Amino acid sequence: DTAQLYKNHRDLGQAIKESGVPRSDIWITSKVNPAESRSVADVVKSVDKTLEDLGVPYLDLMLLHGGEGWGVKRPLDLELWRGLQEAKSQGKVRNIGVSNHNRQEIEFLTAETGVKPVVNQIEYHPWVPVETRELVRWCQKEG
């Protein structure tokens, strides 16, 4: 797992190259930095940059890194989600999902596009609030 926000794609790419492990044996997840993308085209370009920095031909999973809790309003979240759909249709990513999104945000993206995120990556540990536990149960129910 990595992210554009972490600024470690080149280091990870070098480690992958030096490992000698075939690309098909590694699962790579990254996240779009919503502060640096404003359109479908921006997202596709950011995915291209991630692929270049990692030195790989595709990503297994690309996520939107944060929703309203990160200051990303619904219209922008929707535009970025459409950007991930475009990157997927171009074969740059195999799966798309979200990170740190709530139920309402996921329902909105799905209703507007007909495309459900394959995952909602969130922080989870024994001390998370009840709302987080409820979100996990809902995500599990939704598949």
Tab-separated table of N, CA and C in Angstrom:
chain	number	residue	atom	x	y	z
A	1	ASP	N	0.841	-1.182	0.000
A	1	ASP	CA	0.000	0.000	0.000
A	1	ASP	C	0.882	1.240	0.000
A	2	THR	N	0.533	2.142	-0.873
A	2	THR	CA	1.247	3.403	-0.970
A	2	THR	C	0.229	4.468	-1.359
A	3	ALA	N	0.676	5.690	-1.526
A	3	ALA	CA	-0.227	6.771	-1.916
A	3	ALA	C	0.576	7.921	-2.498
A	4	GLN	N	-0.057	8.684	-3.388
A	4	GLN	CA	0.597	9.861	-3.942
A	4	GLN	C	0.982	10.819	-2.826
A	5	LEU	N	0.139	10.930	-1.821
A	5	LEU	CA	0.377	11.814	-0.689
A	5	LEU	C	1.650	11.447	0.080
A	6	TYR	N	2.009	10.170	0.090
A	6	TYR	CA	3.177	9.711	0.846
A	6	TYR	C	4.494	10.021	0.126
A	7	LYS	N	4.412	10.303	-1.175
A	7	LYS	CA	5.595	10.653	-1.985
A	7	LYS	C	6.691	9.585	-1.912
A	8	ASN	N	6.284	8.308	-1.954
A	8	ASN	CA	7.262	7.224	-1.874
A	8	ASN	C	7.193	6.268	-3.062
A	9	HIS	N	6.531	6.669	-4.141
A	9	HIS	CA	6.381	5.765	-5.281
A	9	HIS	C	7.719	5.390	-5.913
A	10	ARG	N	8.608	6.342	-6.067
A	10	ARG	CA	9.906	6.025	-6.694
A	10	ARG	C	10.697	5.042	-5.842
A	11	ASP	N	10.704	5.251	-4.528
A	11	ASP	CA	11.415	4.327	-3.634
A	11	ASP	C	10.810	2.929	-3.710
A	12	LEU	N	9.494	2.866	-3.704
A	12	LEU	CA	8.825	1.572	-3.806
A	12	LEU	C	9.109	0.915	-5.153
A	13	GLY	N	9.082	1.721	-6.207
A	13	GLY	CA	9.395	1.195	-7.541
A	13	GLY	C	10.791	0.598	-7.599
A	14	GLN	N	11.752	1.273	-6.993
A	14	GLN	CA	13.122	0.761	-6.956
A	14	GLN	C	13.186	-0.550	-6.175
A	15	ALA	N	12.472	-0.616	-5.067
A	15	ALA	CA	12.450	-1.843	-4.258
A	15	ALA	C	11.821	-2.994	-5.048
A	16	ILE	N	10.751	-2.708	-5.779
A	16	ILE	CA	10.114	-3.746	-6.594
A	16	ILE	C	11.091	-4.255	-7.644
A	17	LYS	N	11.764	-3.336	-8.305
A	17	LYS	CA	12.731	-3.699	-9.358
A	17	LYS	C	13.861	-4.558	-8.784
A	18	GLU	N	14.405	-4.137	-7.663
A	18	GLU	CA	15.532	-4.845	-7.056
A	18	GLU	C	15.118	-6.183	-6.439
A	19	SER	N	13.849	-6.344	-6.125
A	19	SER	CA	13.403	-7.573	-5.468
A	19	SER	C	13.499	-8.796	-6.380
A	20	GLY	N	13.356	-8.563	-7.683
A	20	GLY	CA	13.363	-9.683	-8.616
A	20	GLY	C	12.055	-10.464	-8.631
A	21	VAL	N	11.078	-10.032	-7.844
A	21	VAL	CA	9.784	-10.704	-7.799
A	21	VAL	C	8.992	-10.282	-9.040
A	22	PRO	N	8.412	-11.237	-9.757
A	22	PRO	CA	7.626	-10.870	-10.943
A	22	PRO	C	6.450	-9.961	-10.574
A	23	ARG	N	6.135	-9.009	-11.450
A	23	ARG	CA	5.038	-8.076	-11.199
A	23	ARG	C	3.749	-8.824	-10.894
A	24	SER	N	3.513	-9.928	-11.561
A	24	SER	CA	2.274	-10.685	-11.363
A	24	SER	C	2.153	-11.283	-9.962
A	25	ASP	N	3.252	-11.329	-9.214
A	25	ASP	CA	3.239	-11.874	-7.854
A	25	ASP	C	3.118	-10.790	-6.776
A	26	ILE	N	2.972	-9.534	-7.199
A	26	ILE	CA	2.891	-8.419	-6.251
A	26	ILE	C	1.560	-7.695	-6.445
A	27	TRP	N	0.870	-7.424	-5.348
A	27	TRP	CA	-0.358	-6.629	-5.391
A	27	TRP	C	0.007	-5.202	-4.989
A	28	ILE	N	-0.274	-4.258	-5.856
A	28	ILE	CA	0.067	-2.862	-5.576
A	28	ILE	C	-1.202	-2.029	-5.490
A	29	THR	N	-1.344	-1.366	-4.349
A	29	THR	CA	-2.449	-0.438	-4.103
A	29	THR	C	-1.864	0.949	-3.905
A	30	SER	N	-2.474	1.945	-4.527
A	30	SER	CA	-2.104	3.331	-4.273
A	30	SER	C	-3.365	4.170	-4.168
A	31	LYS	N	-3.168	5.446	-3.864
A	31	LYS	CA	-4.308	6.339	-3.655
A	31	LYS	C	-4.077	7.661	-4.373
A	32	VAL	N	-5.147	8.171	-4.999
A	32	VAL	CA	-5.127	9.483	-5.637
A	32	VAL	C	-5.150	10.552	-4.546
A	33	ASN	N	-4.283	11.534	-4.674
A	33	ASN	CA	-4.282	12.665	-3.754
A	33	ASN	C	-5.338	13.660	-4.227
A	34	PRO	N	-6.462	13.803	-3.497
A	34	PRO	CA	-7.526	14.684	-3.968
A	34	PRO	C	-7.131	16.156	-4.008
A	35	ALA	N	-6.098	16.526	-3.291
A	35	ALA	CA	-5.648	17.919	-3.302
A	35	ALA	C	-4.950	18.287	-4.609
A	36	GLU	N	-4.575	17.281	-5.393
A	36	GLU	CA	-3.828	17.544	-6.625
A	36	GLU	C	-4.605	17.211	-7.889
A	37	SER	N	-5.865	16.834	-7.763
A	37	SER	CA	-6.680	16.490	-8.929
A	37	SER	C	-8.016	17.220	-8.843
A	38	ARG	N	-8.460	17.723	-9.986
A	38	ARG	CA	-9.724	18.446	-10.043
A	38	ARG	C	-10.634	17.958	-11.169
A	39	SER	N	-10.141	17.014	-11.977
A	39	SER	CA	-10.928	16.572	-13.131
A	39	SER	C	-10.605	15.115	-13.448
A	40	VAL	N	-11.418	14.552	-14.344
A	40	VAL	CA	-11.159	13.195	-14.830
A	40	VAL	C	-9.753	13.125	-15.423
A	41	ALA	N	-9.418	14.095	-16.250
A	41	ALA	CA	-8.093	14.112	-16.893
A	41	ALA	C	-6.969	14.194	-15.868
A	42	ASP	N	-7.174	14.990	-14.813
A	42	ASP	CA	-6.154	15.086	-13.753
A	42	ASP	C	-5.919	13.733	-13.097
A	43	VAL	N	-6.996	13.002	-12.842
A	43	VAL	CA	-6.866	11.693	-12.200
A	43	VAL	C	-6.104	10.735	-13.108
A	44	VAL	N	-6.453	10.710	-14.380
A	44	VAL	CA	-5.768	9.820	-15.322
A	44	VAL	C	-4.286	10.181	-15.390
A	45	LYS	N	-3.974	11.471	-15.432
A	45	LYS	CA	-2.563	11.897	-15.448
A	45	LYS	C	-1.849	11.494	-14.164
A	46	SER	N	-2.558	11.609	-13.028
A	46	SER	CA	-1.924	11.235	-11.760
A	46	SER	C	-1.678	9.729	-11.688
A	47	VAL	N	-2.576	8.951	-12.272
A	47	VAL	CA	-2.356	7.498	-12.337
A	47	VAL	C	-1.155	7.210	-13.235
A	48	ASP	N	-1.060	7.899	-14.362
A	48	ASP	CA	0.093	7.734	-15.255
A	48	ASP	C	1.397	8.028	-14.529
A	49	LYS	N	1.403	9.106	-13.743
A	49	LYS	CA	2.613	9.479	-12.988
A	49	LYS	C	2.950	8.406	-11.961
A	50	THR	N	1.929	7.875	-11.304
A	50	THR	CA	2.147	6.803	-10.330
A	50	THR	C	2.754	5.578	-11.011
A	51	LEU	N	2.218	5.202	-12.166
A	51	LEU	CA	2.758	4.052	-12.904
A	51	LEU	C	4.203	4.296	-13.307
A	52	GLU	N	4.486	5.506	-13.782
A	52	GLU	CA	5.862	5.855	-14.182
A	52	GLU	C	6.804	5.776	-12.989
A	53	ASP	N	6.396	6.381	-11.866
A	53	ASP	CA	7.257	6.389	-10.682
A	53	ASP	C	7.484	4.990	-10.124
A	54	LEU	N	6.458	4.149	-10.184
A	54	LEU	CA	6.593	2.778	-9.687
A	54	LEU	C	7.294	1.861	-10.689
A	55	GLY	N	7.291	2.265	-11.967
A	55	GLY	CA	7.911	1.440	-13.001
A	55	GLY	C	7.125	0.175	-13.298
A	56	VAL	N	5.797	0.284	-13.224
A	56	VAL	CA	4.937	-0.870	-13.484
A	56	VAL	C	3.902	-0.509	-14.554
A	57	PRO	N	3.377	-1.507	-15.263
A	57	PRO	CA	2.424	-1.221	-16.337
A	57	PRO	C	0.974	-1.029	-15.871
A	58	TYR	N	0.659	-1.448	-14.646
A	58	TYR	CA	-0.707	-1.323	-14.125
A	58	TYR	C	-0.680	-1.374	-12.603
A	59	LEU	N	-1.761	-0.900	-11.998
A	59	LEU	CA	-1.957	-1.017	-10.555
A	59	LEU	C	-3.079	-2.006	-10.312
A	60	ASP	N	-2.968	-2.760	-9.248
A	60	ASP	CA	-4.027	-3.706	-8.902
A	60	ASP	C	-5.236	-2.989	-8.318
A	61	LEU	N	-4.984	-1.923	-7.553
A	61	LEU	CA	-6.058	-1.195	-6.899
A	61	LEU	C	-5.653	0.262	-6.741
A	62	MET	N	-6.547	1.166	-7.149
A	62	MET	CA	-6.333	2.601	-6.944
A	62	MET	C	-7.540	3.138	-6.203
A	63	LEU	N	-7.265	3.913	-5.155
A	63	LEU	CA	-8.309	4.428	-4.281
A	63	LEU	C	-8.362	5.954	-4.328
A	64	LEU	N	-9.542	6.506	-4.042
A	64	LEU	CA	-9.660	7.936	-3.769
A	64	LEU	C	-9.294	8.126	-2.307
A	65	HIS	N	-8.299	8.938	-2.042
A	65	HIS	CA	-7.744	9.094	-0.699
A	65	HIS	C	-8.518	10.156	0.092
A	66	GLY	N	-9.681	9.806	0.594
A	66	GLY	CA	-10.432	10.695	1.465
A	66	GLY	C	-11.621	11.339	0.798
A	67	GLY	N	-12.686	11.477	1.568
A	67	GLY	CA	-13.913	12.114	1.096
A	67	GLY	C	-14.171	13.398	1.855
A	68	GLU	N	-15.425	13.594	2.238
A	68	GLU	CA	-15.822	14.847	2.888
A	68	GLU	C	-15.055	15.104	4.184
A	69	GLY	N	-14.714	14.061	4.902
A	69	GLY	CA	-13.931	14.225	6.129
A	69	GLY	C	-12.544	14.784	5.858
A	70	TRP	N	-12.116	14.713	4.610
A	70	TRP	CA	-10.822	15.257	4.184
A	70	TRP	C	-11.000	16.578	3.439
A	71	GLY	N	-12.224	17.107	3.458
A	71	GLY	CA	-12.486	18.370	2.780
A	71	GLY	C	-12.845	18.244	1.314
A	72	VAL	N	-13.121	17.026	0.850
A	72	VAL	CA	-13.473	16.803	-0.548
A	72	VAL	C	-15.000	16.828	-0.669
A	73	LYS	N	-15.512	17.848	-1.332
A	73	LYS	CA	-16.967	17.974	-1.502
A	73	LYS	C	-17.472	16.987	-2.547
A	74	ARG	N	-18.759	16.689	-2.486
A	74	ARG	CA	-19.359	15.674	-3.356
A	74	ARG	C	-19.101	15.881	-4.847
A	75	PRO	N	-19.255	17.090	-5.392
A	75	PRO	CA	-19.004	17.233	-6.839
A	75	PRO	C	-17.580	16.836	-7.234
A	76	LEU	N	-16.600	17.212	-6.410
A	76	LEU	CA	-15.219	16.835	-6.715
A	76	LEU	C	-15.016	15.339	-6.520
A	77	ASP	N	-15.564	14.784	-5.458
A	77	ASP	CA	-15.445	13.347	-5.211
A	77	ASP	C	-15.988	12.567	-6.419
A	78	LEU	N	-17.126	13.006	-6.941
A	78	LEU	CA	-17.732	12.362	-8.102
A	78	LEU	C	-16.834	12.485	-9.330
A	79	GLU	N	-16.275	13.650	-9.554
A	79	GLU	CA	-15.374	13.855	-10.701
A	79	GLU	C	-14.140	12.955	-10.585
A	80	LEU	N	-13.580	12.871	-9.399
A	80	LEU	CA	-12.405	12.017	-9.186
A	80	LEU	C	-12.769	10.542	-9.357
A	81	TRP	N	-13.955	10.150	-8.885
A	81	TRP	CA	-14.411	8.768	-9.048
A	81	TRP	C	-14.535	8.433	-10.538
A	82	ARG	N	-15.063	9.372	-11.291
A	82	ARG	CA	-15.155	9.167	-12.744
A	82	ARG	C	-13.762	9.066	-13.366
A	83	GLY	N	-12.820	9.801	-12.822
A	83	GLY	CA	-11.442	9.691	-13.298
A	83	GLY	C	-10.859	8.310	-13.068
A	84	LEU	N	-11.149	7.725	-11.902
A	84	LEU	CA	-10.680	6.359	-11.641
A	84	LEU	C	-11.353	5.370	-12.580
A	85	GLN	N	-12.632	5.589	-12.873
A	85	GLN	CA	-13.325	4.719	-13.830
A	85	GLN	C	-12.654	4.798	-15.201
A	86	GLU	N	-12.263	5.996	-15.599
A	86	GLU	CA	-11.586	6.172	-16.889
A	86	GLU	C	-10.231	5.464	-16.890
A	87	ALA	N	-9.471	5.621	-15.820
A	87	ALA	CA	-8.166	4.947	-15.722
A	87	ALA	C	-8.346	3.433	-15.807
A	88	LYS	N	-9.400	2.931	-15.189
A	88	LYS	CA	-9.678	1.498	-15.251
A	88	LYS	C	-10.042	1.083	-16.679
A	89	SER	N	-10.885	1.877	-17.323
A	89	SER	CA	-11.293	1.528	-18.699
A	89	SER	C	-10.111	1.532	-19.661
A	90	GLN	N	-9.076	2.304	-19.331
A	90	GLN	CA	-7.864	2.349	-20.149
A	90	GLN	C	-6.857	1.256	-19.773
A	91	GLY	N	-7.187	0.432	-18.787
A	91	GLY	CA	-6.318	-0.669	-18.392
A	91	GLY	C	-5.172	-0.275	-17.482
A	92	LYS	N	-5.201	0.930	-16.953
A	92	LYS	CA	-4.120	1.399	-16.079
A	92	LYS	C	-4.259	0.847	-14.661
A	93	VAL	N	-5.507	0.605	-14.243
A	93	VAL	CA	-5.788	0.019	-12.932
A	93	VAL	C	-6.796	-1.106	-13.119
A	94	ARG	N	-6.672	-2.125	-12.314
A	94	ARG	CA	-7.565	-3.280	-12.434
A	94	ARG	C	-8.792	-3.180	-11.546
A	95	ASN	N	-8.660	-2.495	-10.421
A	95	ASN	CA	-9.759	-2.332	-9.476
A	95	ASN	C	-9.724	-0.901	-8.940
A	96	ILE	N	-10.910	-0.365	-8.611
A	96	ILE	CA	-10.974	0.980	-8.050
A	96	ILE	C	-11.828	0.972	-6.789
A	97	GLY	N	-11.443	1.823	-5.859
A	97	GLY	CA	-12.165	1.898	-4.607
A	97	GLY	C	-11.961	3.243	-3.947
A	98	VAL	N	-12.331	3.314	-2.681
A	98	VAL	CA	-12.222	4.547	-1.917
A	98	VAL	C	-11.484	4.289	-0.612
A	99	SER	N	-11.041	5.363	-0.011
A	99	SER	CA	-10.380	5.306	1.287
A	99	SER	C	-10.972	6.410	2.152
A	100	ASN	N	-11.328	6.057	3.367
A	100	ASN	CA	-11.861	7.033	4.323
A	100	ASN	C	-13.144	7.704	3.842
A	101	HIS	N	-14.036	6.916	3.260
A	101	HIS	CA	-15.347	7.406	2.844
A	101	HIS	C	-16.415	6.829	3.769
A	102	ASN	N	-17.482	7.591	3.959
A	102	ASN	CA	-18.585	7.097	4.775
A	102	ASN	C	-19.663	6.476	3.885
A	103	ARG	N	-20.655	5.914	4.522
A	103	ARG	CA	-21.717	5.217	3.790
A	103	ARG	C	-22.412	6.129	2.783
A	104	GLN	N	-22.753	7.340	3.202
A	104	GLN	CA	-23.465	8.261	2.327
A	104	GLN	C	-22.623	8.616	1.094
A	105	GLU	N	-21.341	8.782	1.281
A	105	GLU	CA	-20.457	9.095	0.146
A	105	GLU	C	-20.396	7.927	-0.833
A	106	ILE	N	-20.296	6.726	-0.309
A	106	ILE	CA	-20.239	5.536	-1.173
A	106	ILE	C	-21.562	5.355	-1.910
A	107	GLU	N	-22.664	5.529	-1.192
A	107	GLU	CA	-23.973	5.415	-1.840
A	107	GLU	C	-24.134	6.466	-2.939
A	108	PHE	N	-23.662	7.675	-2.691
A	108	PHE	CA	-23.745	8.751	-3.682
A	108	PHE	C	-22.946	8.398	-4.936
A	109	LEU	N	-21.694	7.993	-4.767
A	109	LEU	CA	-20.856	7.653	-5.924
A	109	LEU	C	-21.469	6.520	-6.731
A	110	THR	N	-21.984	5.517	-6.030
A	110	THR	CA	-22.595	4.362	-6.692
A	110	THR	C	-23.871	4.763	-7.431
A	111	ALA	N	-24.711	5.569	-6.788
A	111	ALA	CA	-25.968	5.993	-7.413
A	111	ALA	C	-25.723	6.861	-8.649
A	112	GLU	N	-24.714	7.709	-8.580
A	112	GLU	CA	-24.435	8.632	-9.685
A	112	GLU	C	-23.773	7.953	-10.882
A	113	THR	N	-23.028	6.874	-10.637
A	113	THR	CA	-22.239	6.268	-11.720
A	113	THR	C	-22.608	4.819	-12.016
A	114	GLY	N	-23.295	4.161	-11.083
A	114	GLY	CA	-23.582	2.747	-11.255
A	114	GLY	C	-22.385	1.856	-10.987
A	115	VAL	N	-21.309	2.445	-10.495
A	115	VAL	CA	-20.081	1.693	-10.206
A	115	VAL	C	-19.814	1.749	-8.711
A	116	LYS	N	-19.813	0.559	-8.085
A	116	LYS	CA	-19.576	0.451	-6.652
A	116	LYS	C	-18.076	0.270	-6.392
A	117	PRO	N	-17.526	0.993	-5.428
A	117	PRO	CA	-16.120	0.765	-5.059
A	117	PRO	C	-15.913	-0.683	-4.613
A	118	VAL	N	-14.795	-1.289	-5.007
A	118	VAL	CA	-14.527	-2.671	-4.596
A	118	VAL	C	-14.066	-2.739	-3.144
A	119	VAL	N	-13.625	-1.601	-2.601
A	119	VAL	CA	-13.146	-1.574	-1.224
A	119	VAL	C	-13.282	-0.152	-0.679
A	120	ASN	N	-13.463	-0.058	0.631
A	120	ASN	CA	-13.376	1.204	1.358
A	120	ASN	C	-12.305	0.995	2.414
A	121	GLN	N	-11.112	1.477	2.146
A	121	GLN	CA	-9.998	1.288	3.077
A	121	GLN	C	-10.117	2.313	4.202
A	122	ILE	N	-10.214	1.814	5.428
A	122	ILE	CA	-10.348	2.691	6.588
A	122	ILE	C	-9.452	2.196	7.715
A	123	GLU	N	-9.225	3.080	8.660
A	123	GLU	CA	-8.500	2.685	9.871
A	123	GLU	C	-9.431	1.841	10.727
A	124	TYR	N	-8.930	0.699	11.203
A	124	TYR	CA	-9.760	-0.164	12.037
A	124	TYR	C	-8.892	-0.844	13.087
A	125	HIS	N	-9.314	-0.740	14.314
A	125	HIS	CA	-8.623	-1.355	15.452
A	125	HIS	C	-9.618	-1.451	16.604
A	126	PRO	N	-9.250	-2.070	17.707
A	126	PRO	CA	-10.221	-2.276	18.796
A	126	PRO	C	-10.826	-0.994	19.379
A	127	TRP	N	-10.215	0.155	19.156
A	127	TRP	CA	-10.683	1.383	19.778
A	127	TRP	C	-11.417	2.324	18.820
A	128	VAL	N	-11.783	1.851	17.621
A	128	VAL	CA	-12.518	2.722	16.702
A	128	VAL	C	-13.906	3.009	17.266
A	129	PRO	N	-14.482	4.151	16.890
A	129	PRO	CA	-15.825	4.469	17.386
A	129	PRO	C	-16.890	3.544	16.801
A	130	VAL	N	-18.053	3.547	17.424
A	130	VAL	CA	-19.146	2.679	17.000
A	130	VAL	C	-19.541	2.962	15.552
A	131	GLU	N	-19.446	4.217	15.108
A	131	GLU	CA	-19.791	4.559	13.725
A	131	GLU	C	-18.914	3.798	12.732
A	132	THR	N	-17.654	3.623	13.078
A	132	THR	CA	-16.748	2.888	12.199
A	132	THR	C	-17.128	1.415	12.154
A	133	ARG	N	-17.474	0.859	13.279
A	133	ARG	CA	-17.910	-0.543	13.316
A	133	ARG	C	-19.179	-0.739	12.478
A	134	GLU	N	-20.097	0.217	12.579
A	134	GLU	CA	-21.321	0.149	11.779
A	134	GLU	C	-21.007	0.261	10.287
A	135	LEU	N	-20.066	1.124	9.927
A	135	LEU	CA	-19.665	1.270	8.531
A	135	LEU	C	-19.075	-0.033	8.006
A	136	VAL	N	-18.255	-0.683	8.795
A	136	VAL	CA	-17.665	-1.958	8.383
A	136	VAL	C	-18.758	-2.995	8.161
A	137	ARG	N	-19.712	-3.085	9.076
A	137	ARG	CA	-20.819	-4.047	8.909
A	137	ARG	C	-21.609	-3.747	7.633
A	138	TRP	N	-21.870	-2.465	7.380
A	138	TRP	CA	-22.603	-2.093	6.166
A	138	TRP	C	-21.803	-2.467	4.922
A	139	CYS	N	-20.506	-2.162	4.911
A	139	CYS	CA	-19.656	-2.515	3.757
A	139	CYS	C	-19.653	-4.030	3.533
A	140	GLN	N	-19.553	-4.794	4.597
A	140	GLN	CA	-19.573	-6.252	4.462
A	140	GLN	C	-20.899	-6.728	3.878
A	141	LYS	N	-21.991	-6.146	4.339
A	141	LYS	CA	-23.329	-6.519	3.838
A	141	LYS	C	-23.458	-6.174	2.346
A	142	GLU	N	-22.909	-5.044	1.968
A	142	GLU	CA	-22.994	-4.588	0.574
A	142	GLU	C	-22.063	-5.341	-0.367
A	143	GLY	N	-21.081	-6.000	0.208
A	143	GLY	CA	-20.136	-6.761	-0.618
A	143	GLY	C	-19.064	-5.887	-1.150
